[in-house]
Tab-separated table of C-alpha atoms in Angstrom:
chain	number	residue	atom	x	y	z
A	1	UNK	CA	-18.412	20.540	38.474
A	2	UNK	CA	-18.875	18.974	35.123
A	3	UNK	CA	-21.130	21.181	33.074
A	4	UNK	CA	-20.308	20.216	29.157
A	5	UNK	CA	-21.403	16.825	27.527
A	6	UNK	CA	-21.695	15.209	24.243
A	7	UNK	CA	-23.035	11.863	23.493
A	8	UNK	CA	-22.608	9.713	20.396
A	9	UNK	CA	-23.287	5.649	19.950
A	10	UNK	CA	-21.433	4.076	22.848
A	11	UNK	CA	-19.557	7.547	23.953
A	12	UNK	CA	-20.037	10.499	26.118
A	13	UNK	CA	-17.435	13.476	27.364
A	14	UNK	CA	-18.664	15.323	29.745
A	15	UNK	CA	-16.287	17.861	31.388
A	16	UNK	CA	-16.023	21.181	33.728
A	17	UNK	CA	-15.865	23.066	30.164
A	18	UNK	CA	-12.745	25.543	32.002
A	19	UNK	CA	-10.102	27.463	30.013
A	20	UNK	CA	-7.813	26.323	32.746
A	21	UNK	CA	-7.557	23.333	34.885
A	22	UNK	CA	-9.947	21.373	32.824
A	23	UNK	CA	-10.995	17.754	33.683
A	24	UNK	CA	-12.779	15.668	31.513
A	25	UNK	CA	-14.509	12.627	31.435
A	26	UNK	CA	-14.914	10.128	28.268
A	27	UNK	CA	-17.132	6.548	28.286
A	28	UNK	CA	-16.723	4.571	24.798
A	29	UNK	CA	-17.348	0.514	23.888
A	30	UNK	CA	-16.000	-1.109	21.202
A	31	UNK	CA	-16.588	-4.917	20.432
A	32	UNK	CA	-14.216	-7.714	22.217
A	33	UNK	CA	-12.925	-10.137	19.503
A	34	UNK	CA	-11.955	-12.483	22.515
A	35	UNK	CA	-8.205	-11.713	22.245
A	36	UNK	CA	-6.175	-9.916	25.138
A	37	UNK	CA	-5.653	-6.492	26.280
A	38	UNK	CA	-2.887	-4.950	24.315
A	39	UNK	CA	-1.229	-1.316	24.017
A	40	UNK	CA	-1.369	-1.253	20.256
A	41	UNK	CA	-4.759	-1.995	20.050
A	42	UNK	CA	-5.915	0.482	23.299
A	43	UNK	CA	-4.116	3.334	21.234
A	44	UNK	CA	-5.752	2.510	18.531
A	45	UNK	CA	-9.200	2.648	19.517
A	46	UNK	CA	-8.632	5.314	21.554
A	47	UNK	CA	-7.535	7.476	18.449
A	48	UNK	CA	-10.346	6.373	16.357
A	49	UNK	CA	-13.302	7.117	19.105
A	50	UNK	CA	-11.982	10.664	20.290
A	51	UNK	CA	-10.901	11.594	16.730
A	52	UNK	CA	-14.659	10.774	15.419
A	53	UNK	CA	-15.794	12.753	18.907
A	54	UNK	CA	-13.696	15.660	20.085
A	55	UNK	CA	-12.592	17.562	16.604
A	56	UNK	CA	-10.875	20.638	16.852
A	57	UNK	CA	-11.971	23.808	15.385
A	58	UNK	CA	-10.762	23.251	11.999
A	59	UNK	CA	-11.802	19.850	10.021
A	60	UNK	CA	-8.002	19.088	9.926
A	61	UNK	CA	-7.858	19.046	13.812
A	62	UNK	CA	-9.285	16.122	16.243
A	63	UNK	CA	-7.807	14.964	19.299
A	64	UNK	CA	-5.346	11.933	19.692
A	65	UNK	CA	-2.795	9.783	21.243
A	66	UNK	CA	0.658	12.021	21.234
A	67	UNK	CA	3.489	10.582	19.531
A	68	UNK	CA	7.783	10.676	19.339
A	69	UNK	CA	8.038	12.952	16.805
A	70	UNK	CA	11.299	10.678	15.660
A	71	UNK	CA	9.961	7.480	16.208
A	72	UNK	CA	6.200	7.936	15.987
A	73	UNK	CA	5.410	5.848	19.027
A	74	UNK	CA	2.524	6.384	21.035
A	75	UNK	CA	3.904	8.872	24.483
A	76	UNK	CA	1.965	5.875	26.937
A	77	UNK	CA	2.403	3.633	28.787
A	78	UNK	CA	0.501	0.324	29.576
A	79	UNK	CA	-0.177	-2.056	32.244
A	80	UNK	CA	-2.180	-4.492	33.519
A	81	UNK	CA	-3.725	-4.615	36.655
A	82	UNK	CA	-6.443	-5.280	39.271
A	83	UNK	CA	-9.228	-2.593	40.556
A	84	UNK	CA	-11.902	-3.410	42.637
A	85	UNK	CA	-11.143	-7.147	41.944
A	86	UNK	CA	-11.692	-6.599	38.226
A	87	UNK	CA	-8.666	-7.165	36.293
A	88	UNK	CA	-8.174	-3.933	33.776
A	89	UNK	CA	-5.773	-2.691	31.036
A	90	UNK	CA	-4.353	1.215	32.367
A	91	UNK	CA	-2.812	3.676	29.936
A	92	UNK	CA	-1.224	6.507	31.073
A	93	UNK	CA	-0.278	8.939	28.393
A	94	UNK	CA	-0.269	12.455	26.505
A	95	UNK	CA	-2.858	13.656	24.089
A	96	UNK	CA	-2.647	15.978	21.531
A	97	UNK	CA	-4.985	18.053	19.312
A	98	UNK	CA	-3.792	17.136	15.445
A	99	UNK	CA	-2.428	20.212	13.793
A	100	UNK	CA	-3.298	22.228	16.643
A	101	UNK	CA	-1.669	23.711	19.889
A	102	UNK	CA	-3.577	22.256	22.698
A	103	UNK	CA	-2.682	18.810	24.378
A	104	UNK	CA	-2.022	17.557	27.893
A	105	UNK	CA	-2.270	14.085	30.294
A	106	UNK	CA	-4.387	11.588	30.156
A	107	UNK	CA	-5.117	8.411	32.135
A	108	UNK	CA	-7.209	5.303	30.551
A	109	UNK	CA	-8.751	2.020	32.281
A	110	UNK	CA	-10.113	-0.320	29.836
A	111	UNK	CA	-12.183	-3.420	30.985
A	112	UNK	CA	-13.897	-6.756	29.361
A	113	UNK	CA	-17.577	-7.076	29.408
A	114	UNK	CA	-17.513	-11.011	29.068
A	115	UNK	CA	-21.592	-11.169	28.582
A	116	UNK	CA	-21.699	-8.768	26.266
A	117	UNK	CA	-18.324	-9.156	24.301
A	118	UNK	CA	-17.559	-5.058	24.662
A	119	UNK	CA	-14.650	-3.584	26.150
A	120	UNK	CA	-15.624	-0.328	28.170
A	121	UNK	CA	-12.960	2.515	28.142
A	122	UNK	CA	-13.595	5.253	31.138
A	123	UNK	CA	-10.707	8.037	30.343
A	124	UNK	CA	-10.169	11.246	32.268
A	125	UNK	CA	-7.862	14.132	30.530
A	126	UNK	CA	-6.509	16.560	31.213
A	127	UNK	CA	-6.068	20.542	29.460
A	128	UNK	CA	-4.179	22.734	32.057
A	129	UNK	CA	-1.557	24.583	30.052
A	130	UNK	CA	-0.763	27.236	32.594
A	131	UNK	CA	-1.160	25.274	35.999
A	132	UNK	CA	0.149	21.616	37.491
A	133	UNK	CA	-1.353	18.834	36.011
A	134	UNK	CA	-0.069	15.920	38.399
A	135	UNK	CA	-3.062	16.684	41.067
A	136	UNK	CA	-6.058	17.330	38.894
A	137	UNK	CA	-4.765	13.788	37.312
A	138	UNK	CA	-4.836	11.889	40.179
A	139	UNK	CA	-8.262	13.479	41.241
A	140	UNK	CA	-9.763	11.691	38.150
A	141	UNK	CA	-7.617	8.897	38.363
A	142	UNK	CA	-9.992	8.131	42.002
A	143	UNK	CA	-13.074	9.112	40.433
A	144	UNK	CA	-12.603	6.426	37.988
A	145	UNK	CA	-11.798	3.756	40.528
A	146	UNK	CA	-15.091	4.540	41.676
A	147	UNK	CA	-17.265	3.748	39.213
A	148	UNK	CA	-18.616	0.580	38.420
């Protein structure tokens, strides 16, 4: 079902391209300084990569990591954990489209190429304003436990 793609150096979305109950997939790298996983850094990456990569319609409009409009904290939340014996760095969070209406969930699993000193990102998001998100989520979410 995915019938929209873009590719850039070290990224590609591809999605199902739907007005409603839209899934869609995003690969980036970025280069591993040696240091741990950590929720700051995730976010911020994650910002930078889909803000370059999915703009909005207007040049004042990209796409990024929600945040508390009082506190203006990232709306994730971080863990690590093992998949498929590989030990990964999860975000689960809301995105939003900067000075723009759309937004919705996301999920994130980052990973550490050792022999190549990359991390890979593989994100799946979400746009579904007018139908439940919670299944659609967890359909990606298996997808990308998947992959290798």
């Amino acid at each position: 079902g995915l019938k929209a793609s873009k590719r850039a150096t070290h990224f590609l979305w591809t999605g199902t391209n739907l007005n409603d109950k839209d899934q869609n997939f995003v690969f980036y790298a970025y280069d591993w300084d040696g240091r741990p996983f950590s929720q700051t850094l995730a976010v911020a990456k994650r910002d930078s990569a889909l803000g370059v990569n999915i703009p909005g319609s207007r040049p004042d409009q990209w796409m990024q990591t929600a945040r508390d409009p009082q506190t203006h904290l990232p709306l994730v939340l971080s863990r690590a954990r093992v998949i498929n014996k590989r030990y990964v760095h999860e975000l689960h969070g809301l995105w939003e489209m900067r000075n723009g209406a759309l937004g919705g969930a996301f999920v994130s699993v980052e990973r550490i190429d050792t022999a190549a000193r990359r991390v890979l990102v593989t994100e799946g998001f979400i746009y579904s304003p007018y139908s439940p998100k919670r299944n659609l989520l967890r359909q990606m979410e298996a997808a990308m436990r998947t992959w290798k």
